[in-house]
CSV table of C-alpha atoms in Angstrom, one decimal:
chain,number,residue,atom,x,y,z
A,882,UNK,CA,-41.1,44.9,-12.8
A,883,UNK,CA,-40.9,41.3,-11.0
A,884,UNK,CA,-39.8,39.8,-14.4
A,885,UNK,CA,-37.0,42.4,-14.6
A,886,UNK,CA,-35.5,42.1,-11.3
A,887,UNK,CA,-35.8,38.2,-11.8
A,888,UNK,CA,-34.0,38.8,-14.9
A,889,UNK,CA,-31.6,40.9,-13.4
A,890,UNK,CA,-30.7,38.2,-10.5
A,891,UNK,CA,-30.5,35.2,-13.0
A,892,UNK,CA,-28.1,37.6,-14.7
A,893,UNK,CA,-26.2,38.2,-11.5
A,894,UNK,CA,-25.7,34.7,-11.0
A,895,UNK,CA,-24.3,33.6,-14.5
A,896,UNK,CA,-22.1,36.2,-14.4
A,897,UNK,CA,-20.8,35.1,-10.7
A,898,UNK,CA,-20.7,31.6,-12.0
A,899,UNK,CA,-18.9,33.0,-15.5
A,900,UNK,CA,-16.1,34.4,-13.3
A,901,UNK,CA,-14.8,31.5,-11.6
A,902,UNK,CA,-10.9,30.6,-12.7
A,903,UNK,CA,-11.6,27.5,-15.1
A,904,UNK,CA,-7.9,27.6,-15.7
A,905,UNK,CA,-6.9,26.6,-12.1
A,906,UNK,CA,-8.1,25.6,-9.0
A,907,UNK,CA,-7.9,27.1,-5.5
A,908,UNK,CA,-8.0,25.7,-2.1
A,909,UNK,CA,-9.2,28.1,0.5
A,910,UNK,CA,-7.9,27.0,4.4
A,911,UNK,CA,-8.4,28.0,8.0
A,912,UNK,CA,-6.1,25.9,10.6
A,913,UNK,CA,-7.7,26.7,15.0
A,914,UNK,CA,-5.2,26.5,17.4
A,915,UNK,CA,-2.0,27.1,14.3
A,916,UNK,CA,0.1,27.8,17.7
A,917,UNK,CA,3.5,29.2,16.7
A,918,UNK,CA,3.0,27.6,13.4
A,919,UNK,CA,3.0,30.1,10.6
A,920,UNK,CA,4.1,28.4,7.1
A,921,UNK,CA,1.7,26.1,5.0
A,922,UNK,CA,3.5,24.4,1.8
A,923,UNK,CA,1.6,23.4,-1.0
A,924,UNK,CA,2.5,19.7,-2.2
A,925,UNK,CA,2.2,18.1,-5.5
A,926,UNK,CA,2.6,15.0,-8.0
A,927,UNK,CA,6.1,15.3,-9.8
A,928,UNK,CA,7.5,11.5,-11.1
A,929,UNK,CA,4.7,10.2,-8.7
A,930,UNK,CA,6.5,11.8,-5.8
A,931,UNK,CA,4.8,14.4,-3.3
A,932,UNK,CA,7.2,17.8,-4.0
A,933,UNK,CA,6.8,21.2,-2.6
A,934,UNK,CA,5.1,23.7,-5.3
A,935,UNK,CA,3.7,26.3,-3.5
A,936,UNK,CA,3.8,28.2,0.2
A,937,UNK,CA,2.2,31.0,2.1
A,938,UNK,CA,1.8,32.5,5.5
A,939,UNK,CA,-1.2,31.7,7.6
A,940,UNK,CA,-2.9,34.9,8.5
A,941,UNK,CA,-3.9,36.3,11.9
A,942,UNK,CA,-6.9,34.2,11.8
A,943,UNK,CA,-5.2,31.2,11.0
A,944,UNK,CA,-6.3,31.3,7.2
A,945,UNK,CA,-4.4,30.8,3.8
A,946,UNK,CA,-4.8,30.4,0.1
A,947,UNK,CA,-3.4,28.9,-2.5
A,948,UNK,CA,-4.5,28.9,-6.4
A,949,UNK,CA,-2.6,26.4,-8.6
A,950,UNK,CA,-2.8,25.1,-12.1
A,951,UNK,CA,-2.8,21.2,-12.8
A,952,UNK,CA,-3.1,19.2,-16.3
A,953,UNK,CA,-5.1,17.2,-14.8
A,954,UNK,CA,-7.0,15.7,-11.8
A,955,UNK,CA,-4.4,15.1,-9.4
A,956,UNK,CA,-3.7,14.5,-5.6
A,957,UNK,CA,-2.1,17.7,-3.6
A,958,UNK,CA,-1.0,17.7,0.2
A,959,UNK,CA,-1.5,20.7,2.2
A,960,UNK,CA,1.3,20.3,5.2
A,961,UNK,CA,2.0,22.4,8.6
A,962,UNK,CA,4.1,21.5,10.7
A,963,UNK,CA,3.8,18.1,11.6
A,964,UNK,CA,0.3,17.9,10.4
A,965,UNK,CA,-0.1,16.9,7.0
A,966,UNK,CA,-4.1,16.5,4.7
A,967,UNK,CA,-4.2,14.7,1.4
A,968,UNK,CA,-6.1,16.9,-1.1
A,969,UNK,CA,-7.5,15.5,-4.9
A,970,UNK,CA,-8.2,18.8,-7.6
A,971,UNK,CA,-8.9,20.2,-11.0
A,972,UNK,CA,-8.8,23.2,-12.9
A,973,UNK,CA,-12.0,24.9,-11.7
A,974,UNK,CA,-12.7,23.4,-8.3
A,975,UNK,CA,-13.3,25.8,-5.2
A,976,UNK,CA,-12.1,23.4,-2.1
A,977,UNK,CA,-12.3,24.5,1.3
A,978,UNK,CA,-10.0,22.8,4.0
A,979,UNK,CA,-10.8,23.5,7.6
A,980,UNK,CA,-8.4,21.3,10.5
A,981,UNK,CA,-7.5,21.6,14.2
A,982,UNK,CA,-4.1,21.5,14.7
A,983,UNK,CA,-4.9,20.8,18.1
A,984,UNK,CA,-6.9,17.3,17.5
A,985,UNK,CA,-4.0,14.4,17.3
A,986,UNK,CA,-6.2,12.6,14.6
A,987,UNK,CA,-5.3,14.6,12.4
A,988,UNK,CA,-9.2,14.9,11.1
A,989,UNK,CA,-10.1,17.5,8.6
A,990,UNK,CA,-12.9,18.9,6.8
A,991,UNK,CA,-12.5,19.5,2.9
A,992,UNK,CA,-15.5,20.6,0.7
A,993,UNK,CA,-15.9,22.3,-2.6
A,994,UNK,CA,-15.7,19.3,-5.3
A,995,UNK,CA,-16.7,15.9,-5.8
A,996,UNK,CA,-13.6,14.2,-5.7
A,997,UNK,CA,-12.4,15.7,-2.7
A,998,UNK,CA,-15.9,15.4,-0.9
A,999,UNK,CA,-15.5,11.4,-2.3
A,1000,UNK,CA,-11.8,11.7,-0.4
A,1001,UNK,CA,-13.7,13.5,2.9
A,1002,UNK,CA,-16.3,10.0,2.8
A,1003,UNK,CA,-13.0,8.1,3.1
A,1004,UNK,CA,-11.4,9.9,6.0
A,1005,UNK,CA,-14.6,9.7,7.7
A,1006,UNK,CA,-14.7,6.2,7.3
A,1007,UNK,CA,-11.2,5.5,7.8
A,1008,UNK,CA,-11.7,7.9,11.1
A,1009,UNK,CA,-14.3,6.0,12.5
A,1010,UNK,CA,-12.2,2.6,12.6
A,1011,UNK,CA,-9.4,4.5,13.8
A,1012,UNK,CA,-11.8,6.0,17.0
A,1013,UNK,CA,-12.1,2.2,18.0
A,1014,UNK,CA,-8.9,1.2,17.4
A,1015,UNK,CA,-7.8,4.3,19.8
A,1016,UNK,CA,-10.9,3.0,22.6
A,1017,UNK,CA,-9.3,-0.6,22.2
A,1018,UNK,CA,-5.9,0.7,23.4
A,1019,UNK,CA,-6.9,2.7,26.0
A,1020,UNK,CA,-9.0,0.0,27.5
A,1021,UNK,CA,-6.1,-2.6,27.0
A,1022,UNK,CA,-3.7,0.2,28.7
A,1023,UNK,CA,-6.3,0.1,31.7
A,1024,UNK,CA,-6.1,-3.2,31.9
A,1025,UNK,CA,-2.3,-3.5,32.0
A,1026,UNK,CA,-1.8,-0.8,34.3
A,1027,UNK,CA,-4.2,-3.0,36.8
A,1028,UNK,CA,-2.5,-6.3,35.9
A,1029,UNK,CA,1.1,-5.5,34.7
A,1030,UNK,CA,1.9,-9.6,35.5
A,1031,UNK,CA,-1.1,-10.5,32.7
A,1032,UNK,CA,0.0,-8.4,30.1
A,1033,UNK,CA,0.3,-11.4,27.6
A,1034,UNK,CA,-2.9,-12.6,27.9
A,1035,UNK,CA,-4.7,-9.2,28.1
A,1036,UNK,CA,-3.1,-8.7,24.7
A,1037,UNK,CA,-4.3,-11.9,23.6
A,1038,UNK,CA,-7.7,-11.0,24.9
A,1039,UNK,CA,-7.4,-8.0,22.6
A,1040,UNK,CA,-6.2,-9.9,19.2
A,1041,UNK,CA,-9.8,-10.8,18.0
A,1042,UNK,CA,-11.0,-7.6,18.5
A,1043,UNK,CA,-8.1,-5.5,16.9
A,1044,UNK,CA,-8.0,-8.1,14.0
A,1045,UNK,CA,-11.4,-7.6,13.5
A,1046,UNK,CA,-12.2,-3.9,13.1
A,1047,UNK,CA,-8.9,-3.6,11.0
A,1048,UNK,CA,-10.8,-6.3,8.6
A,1049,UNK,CA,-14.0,-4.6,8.9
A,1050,UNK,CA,-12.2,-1.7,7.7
A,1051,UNK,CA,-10.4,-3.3,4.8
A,1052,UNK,CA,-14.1,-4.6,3.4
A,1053,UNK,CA,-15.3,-1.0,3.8
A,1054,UNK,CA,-12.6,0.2,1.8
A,1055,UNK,CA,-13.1,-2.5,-0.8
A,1056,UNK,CA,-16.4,-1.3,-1.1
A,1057,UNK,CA,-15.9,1.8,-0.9
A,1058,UNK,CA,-13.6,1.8,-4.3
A,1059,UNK,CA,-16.0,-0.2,-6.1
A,1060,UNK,CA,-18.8,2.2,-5.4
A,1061,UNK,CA,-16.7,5.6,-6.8
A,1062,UNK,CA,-14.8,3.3,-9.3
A,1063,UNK,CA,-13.3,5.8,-11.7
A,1064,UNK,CA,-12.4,8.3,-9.2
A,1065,UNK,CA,-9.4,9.1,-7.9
A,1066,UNK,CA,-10.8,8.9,-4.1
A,1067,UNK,CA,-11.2,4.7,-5.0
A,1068,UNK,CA,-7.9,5.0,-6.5
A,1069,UNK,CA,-6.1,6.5,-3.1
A,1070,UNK,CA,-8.6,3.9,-0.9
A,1071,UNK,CA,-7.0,0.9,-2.6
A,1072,UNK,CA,-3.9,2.2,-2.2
A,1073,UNK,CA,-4.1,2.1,1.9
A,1074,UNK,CA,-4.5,-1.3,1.5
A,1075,UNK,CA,-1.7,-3.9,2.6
A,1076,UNK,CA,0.0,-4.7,-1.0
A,1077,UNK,CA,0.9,-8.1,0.1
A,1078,UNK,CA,-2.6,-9.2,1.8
A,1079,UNK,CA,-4.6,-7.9,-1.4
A,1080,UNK,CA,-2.3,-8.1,-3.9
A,1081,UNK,CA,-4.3,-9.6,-6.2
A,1082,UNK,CA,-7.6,-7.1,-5.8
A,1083,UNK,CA,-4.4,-4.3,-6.1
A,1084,UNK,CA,-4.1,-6.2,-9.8
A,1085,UNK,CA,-7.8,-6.7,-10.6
A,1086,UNK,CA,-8.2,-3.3,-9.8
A,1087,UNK,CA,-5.7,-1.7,-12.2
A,1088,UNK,CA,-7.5,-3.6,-14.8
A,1089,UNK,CA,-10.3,-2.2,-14.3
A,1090,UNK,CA,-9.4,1.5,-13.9
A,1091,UNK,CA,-7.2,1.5,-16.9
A,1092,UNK,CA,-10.2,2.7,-19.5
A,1093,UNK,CA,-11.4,4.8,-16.8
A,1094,UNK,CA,-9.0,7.2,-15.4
A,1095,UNK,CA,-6.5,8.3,-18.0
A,1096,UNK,CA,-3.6,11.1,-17.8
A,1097,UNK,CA,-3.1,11.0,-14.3
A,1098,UNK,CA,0.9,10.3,-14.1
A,1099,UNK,CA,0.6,8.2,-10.7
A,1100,UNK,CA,-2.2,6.3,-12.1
A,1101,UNK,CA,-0.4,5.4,-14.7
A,1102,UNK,CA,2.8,3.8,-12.7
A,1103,UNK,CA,0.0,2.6,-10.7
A,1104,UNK,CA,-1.2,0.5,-13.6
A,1105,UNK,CA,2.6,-0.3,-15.5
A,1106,UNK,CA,3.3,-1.9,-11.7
A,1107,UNK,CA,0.0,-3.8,-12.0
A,1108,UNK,CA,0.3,-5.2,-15.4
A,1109,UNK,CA,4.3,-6.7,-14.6
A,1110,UNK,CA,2.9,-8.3,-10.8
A,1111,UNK,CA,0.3,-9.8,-12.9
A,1112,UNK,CA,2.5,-11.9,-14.5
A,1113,UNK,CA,3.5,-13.4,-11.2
A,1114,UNK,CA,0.2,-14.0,-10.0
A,1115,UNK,CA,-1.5,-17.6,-8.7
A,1116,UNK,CA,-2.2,-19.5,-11.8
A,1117,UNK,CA,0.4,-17.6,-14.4
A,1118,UNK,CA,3.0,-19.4,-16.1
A,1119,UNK,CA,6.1,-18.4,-13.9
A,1120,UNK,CA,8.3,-16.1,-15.9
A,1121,UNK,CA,11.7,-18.3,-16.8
A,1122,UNK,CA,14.9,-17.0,-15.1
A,1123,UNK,CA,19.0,-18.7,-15.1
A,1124,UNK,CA,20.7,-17.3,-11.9
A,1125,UNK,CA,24.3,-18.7,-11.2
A,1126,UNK,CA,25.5,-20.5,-8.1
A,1127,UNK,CA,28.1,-19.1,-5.6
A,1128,UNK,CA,30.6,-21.2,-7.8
A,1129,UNK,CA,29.5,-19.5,-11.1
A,1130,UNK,CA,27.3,-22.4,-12.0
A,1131,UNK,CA,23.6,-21.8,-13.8
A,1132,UNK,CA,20.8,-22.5,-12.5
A,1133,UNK,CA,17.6,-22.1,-14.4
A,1134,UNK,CA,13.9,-22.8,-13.6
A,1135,UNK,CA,13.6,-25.0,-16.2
A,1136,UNK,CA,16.1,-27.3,-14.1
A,1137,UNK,CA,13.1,-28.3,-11.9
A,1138,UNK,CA,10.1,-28.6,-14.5
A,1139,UNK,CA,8.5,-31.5,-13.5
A,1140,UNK,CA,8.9,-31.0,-9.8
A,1141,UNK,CA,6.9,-28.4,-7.6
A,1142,UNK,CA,9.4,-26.1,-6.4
A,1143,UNK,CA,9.4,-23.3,-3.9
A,1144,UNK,CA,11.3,-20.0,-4.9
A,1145,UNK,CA,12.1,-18.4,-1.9
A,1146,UNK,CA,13.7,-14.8,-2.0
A,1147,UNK,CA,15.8,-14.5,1.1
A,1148,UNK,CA,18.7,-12.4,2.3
A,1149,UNK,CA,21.3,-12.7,5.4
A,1150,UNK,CA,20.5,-9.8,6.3
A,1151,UNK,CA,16.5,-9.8,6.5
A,1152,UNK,CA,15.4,-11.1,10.1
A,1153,UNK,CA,12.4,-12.4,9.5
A,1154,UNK,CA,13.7,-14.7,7.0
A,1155,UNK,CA,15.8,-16.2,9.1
A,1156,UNK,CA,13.6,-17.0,11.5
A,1157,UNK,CA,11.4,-18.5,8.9
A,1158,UNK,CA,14.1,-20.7,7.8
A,1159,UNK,CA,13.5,-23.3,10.5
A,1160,UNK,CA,10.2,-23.8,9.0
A,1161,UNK,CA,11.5,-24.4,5.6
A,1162,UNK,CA,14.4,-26.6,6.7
A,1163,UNK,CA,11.6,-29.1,8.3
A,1164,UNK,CA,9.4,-29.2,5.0
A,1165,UNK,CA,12.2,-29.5,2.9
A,1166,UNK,CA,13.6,-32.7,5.0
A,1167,UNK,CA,9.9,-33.9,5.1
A,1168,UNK,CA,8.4,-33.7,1.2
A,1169,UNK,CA,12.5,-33.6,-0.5
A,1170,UNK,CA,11.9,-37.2,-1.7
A,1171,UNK,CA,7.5,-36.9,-2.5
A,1172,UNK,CA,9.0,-34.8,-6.1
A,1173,UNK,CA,9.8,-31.4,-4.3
A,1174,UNK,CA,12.8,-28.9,-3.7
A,1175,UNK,CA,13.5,-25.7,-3.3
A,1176,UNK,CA,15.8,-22.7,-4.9
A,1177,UNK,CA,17.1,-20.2,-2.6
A,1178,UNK,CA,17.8,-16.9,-4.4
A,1179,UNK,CA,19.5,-14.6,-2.0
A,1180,UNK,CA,19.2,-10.6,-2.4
A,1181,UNK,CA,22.4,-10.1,-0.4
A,1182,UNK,CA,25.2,-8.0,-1.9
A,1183,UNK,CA,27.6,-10.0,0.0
A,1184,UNK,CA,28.7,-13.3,-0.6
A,1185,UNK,CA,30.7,-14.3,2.1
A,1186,UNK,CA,27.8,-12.7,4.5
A,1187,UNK,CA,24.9,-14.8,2.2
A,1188,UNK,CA,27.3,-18.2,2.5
A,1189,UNK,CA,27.7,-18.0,6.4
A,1190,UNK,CA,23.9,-17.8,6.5
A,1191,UNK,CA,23.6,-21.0,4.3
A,1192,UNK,CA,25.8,-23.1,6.3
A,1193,UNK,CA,24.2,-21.6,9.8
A,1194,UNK,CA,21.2,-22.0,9.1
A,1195,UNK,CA,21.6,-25.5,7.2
A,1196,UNK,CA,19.9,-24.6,4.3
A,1197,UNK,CA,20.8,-27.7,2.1
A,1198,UNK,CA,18.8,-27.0,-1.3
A,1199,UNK,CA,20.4,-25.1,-4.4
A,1200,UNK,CA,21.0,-21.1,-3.5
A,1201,UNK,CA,21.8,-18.5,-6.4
A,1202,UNK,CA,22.1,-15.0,-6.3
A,1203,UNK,CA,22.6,-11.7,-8.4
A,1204,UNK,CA,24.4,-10.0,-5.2
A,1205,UNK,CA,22.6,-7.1,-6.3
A,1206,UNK,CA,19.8,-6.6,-3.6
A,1207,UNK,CA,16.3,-5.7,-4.7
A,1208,UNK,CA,18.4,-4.4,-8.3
A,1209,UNK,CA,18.5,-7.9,-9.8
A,1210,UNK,CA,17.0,-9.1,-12.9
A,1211,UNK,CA,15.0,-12.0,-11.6
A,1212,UNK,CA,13.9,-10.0,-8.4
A,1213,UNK,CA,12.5,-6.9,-10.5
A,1214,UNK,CA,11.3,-9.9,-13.3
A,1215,UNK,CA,9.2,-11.2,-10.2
A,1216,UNK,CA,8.1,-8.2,-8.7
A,1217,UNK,CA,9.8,-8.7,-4.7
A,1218,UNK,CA,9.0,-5.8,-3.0
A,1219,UNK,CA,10.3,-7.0,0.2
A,1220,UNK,CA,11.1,-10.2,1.7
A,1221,UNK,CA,10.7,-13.4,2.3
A,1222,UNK,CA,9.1,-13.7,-0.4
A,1223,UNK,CA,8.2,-17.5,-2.1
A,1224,UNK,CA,6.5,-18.8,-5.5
A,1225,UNK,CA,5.7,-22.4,-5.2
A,1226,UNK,CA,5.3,-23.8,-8.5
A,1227,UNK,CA,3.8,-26.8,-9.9
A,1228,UNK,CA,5.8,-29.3,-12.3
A,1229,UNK,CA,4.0,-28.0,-15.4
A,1230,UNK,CA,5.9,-24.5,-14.5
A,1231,UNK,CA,2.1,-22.5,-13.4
A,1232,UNK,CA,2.5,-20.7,-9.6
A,1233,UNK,CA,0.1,-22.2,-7.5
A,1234,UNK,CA,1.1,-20.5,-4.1
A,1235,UNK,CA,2.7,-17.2,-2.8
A,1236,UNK,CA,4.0,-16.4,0.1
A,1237,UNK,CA,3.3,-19.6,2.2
A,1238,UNK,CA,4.7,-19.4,5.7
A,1239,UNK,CA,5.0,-21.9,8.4
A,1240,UNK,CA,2.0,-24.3,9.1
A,1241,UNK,CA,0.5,-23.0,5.8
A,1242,UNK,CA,3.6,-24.2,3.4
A,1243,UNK,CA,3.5,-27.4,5.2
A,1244,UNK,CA,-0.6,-28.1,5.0
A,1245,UNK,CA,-0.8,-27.2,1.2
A,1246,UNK,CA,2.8,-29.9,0.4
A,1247,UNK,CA,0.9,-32.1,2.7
A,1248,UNK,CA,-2.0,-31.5,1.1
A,1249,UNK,CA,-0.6,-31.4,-2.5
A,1250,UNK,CA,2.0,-33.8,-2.3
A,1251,UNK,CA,0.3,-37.2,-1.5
């Protein structure tokens, strides 16, 4: 009789098991504290853009449910209100999302399948950082509201600290990829890093996931981008390029082969490159004559606007532009995402520097150029 009803439960359970939806996947939510807030929506992956697919009503108890088809393991967003929680599924997962719409972290629990209990690991790491980051400011708000006339130098005080739980966090996240490479919770870690500061891990990465995760649409951009910024990377030939002059006269990168030459991406319009032209006026004057120059090419759209900024700004080296912003050939060939950005190449045409600023630009010439 024991062996029967044993039987019978095993039974039970298979059949449970046997009627879960392998076709789609459903995310079961409760929101505390939803307030007046009644509408969830339902985000998804469409041309790797987040798109509303889906909506319901939150119920008396603050509960909702969606069920969804995908082709394959993809990210989703469940959003209400102002409060928005990044969800990863399949066909066949069971998640569970539980959030206080009263907590301003915006922390939530998710459950129910391994990628999106690899994603929770994430937040909960990422949370953790952000929970000192948030004691930091209160403490240097304390401070200042004591000491309003040594605000500057509280905030000084504060740097070492601020700077160093935001690297702390970047290595965790490094790690953190590494150790659930092939999922798409290391895939979504690497991409809250800063894309200029680890650009190049960004690249290594993408070689690396290639093989592993396949058919995901975003990954896939993901990895095209990668592949065309590797070609741009520290040590690459530098891809060859003619540009024309303000007069109509061409300029190509083979002009300057035998010389190291900066090529510095700038605009009018872009603040922070003018201020950073000071710097580049006083290496220019310094190393012109030790075998280097420079080639400004200029993202503006208008000429008259990109030749005032020349002459105020005395920039006295070559300057070529497509006048066609971030659309241009040579700025899409190099991969400019936003500027300044600078290649310094070496006279055999390899990049040996990106990106150099200030003090930097000046230690490697100085450095370099002996």
């Amino acid at each position: 009789m024991k062996l029967k009803n044993l039987s019978l439960i095993v039974l039970i359970a298979i059949a449970f098991t046997a009627c879960k939806p392998k076709d789609s996947f459903t995310i079961d939510g409760t929101f505390k504290n939803p307030g007046t807030e009644k509408k969830v929506f339902l985000f998804g992956m469409e041309n790797s853009q987040m798109v509303a697919i889906d909506s319901t009503n939150l119920s008396e108890k603050g509960e909702f449910k969606f069920i969804r088809k995908t082709p394959s393991v993809d990210f989703f967003r469940v959003s209400v209100g102002n409060h928005e929680f990044m969800l990863i599924a399949k066909n066949g997962d069971d998640i569970k999302l539980e959030a206080d719409l009263a907590d301003k972290t915006m922390a939530y629990k998710i459950s129910g399948a391994n990628e999106v209990e690899k994603l929770s690991e994430l937040n909960t790491l990422r949370n953790n950082f952000a929970k000192q980051v948030e004691k930091l400011q209160a403490d240097f708000e304390a401070k200042v509201a004591k000491q309003p006339q040594n605000r500057a130098a509280i905030l000084e005080e504060a740097k070492p600290r601020y700077e160093s739980y935001i690297n702390q966090l970047n290595t965790s996240i490094l790690k953190f990829a590494k150790d659930n490479k092939g999922t798409l919770a290391s895939f979504y870690a690497m991409n809250t890093l800063s894309p200029q500061e680890f650009e190049a891990q960004l690249v290594a990465f993408a070689d690396e996931i290639k093989d592993e995760i396949k058919g995901n649409a975003t990954v896939d951009t993901f990895i095209k981008q990668m592949a065309l910024l590797k070609a741009v990377q520290v040590g690459q030939v530098a891809p060859s390029f003619t540009i024309n002059t303000a007069d109509g006269k061409p300029v190509s990168l083979e002009d300057y082969k035998g010389k190291y030459v900066l090529v510095d991406f700038w605009a009018s319009w872009c603040q922070p490159c003018r201020q950073e032209n000071p710097n580049v006026v006083k290496v220019y004057n310094k190393y012109k004559t030790k075998n280097f120059d420079i080639l400004g090419i200029s993202l503006d759209t208008d000429k008259a606007a990109w030749l005032g900024a020349i002459k105020a700004d005395g920039l006295m080296w070559t300057h070529v532009s497509e006048l066609k912003d971030f659309n241009g050939e040579t700025v899409k060939k190099y991969q400019v995402q936003a500027i300044p950005t600078s290649y310094l190449i070496d006279p055999a045409g390899k990049i040996v520097a990106k990106n150099l600023r200030g003090d930097e630009l000046e230690a490697f010439l100085a450095k370099t150029l002996r």
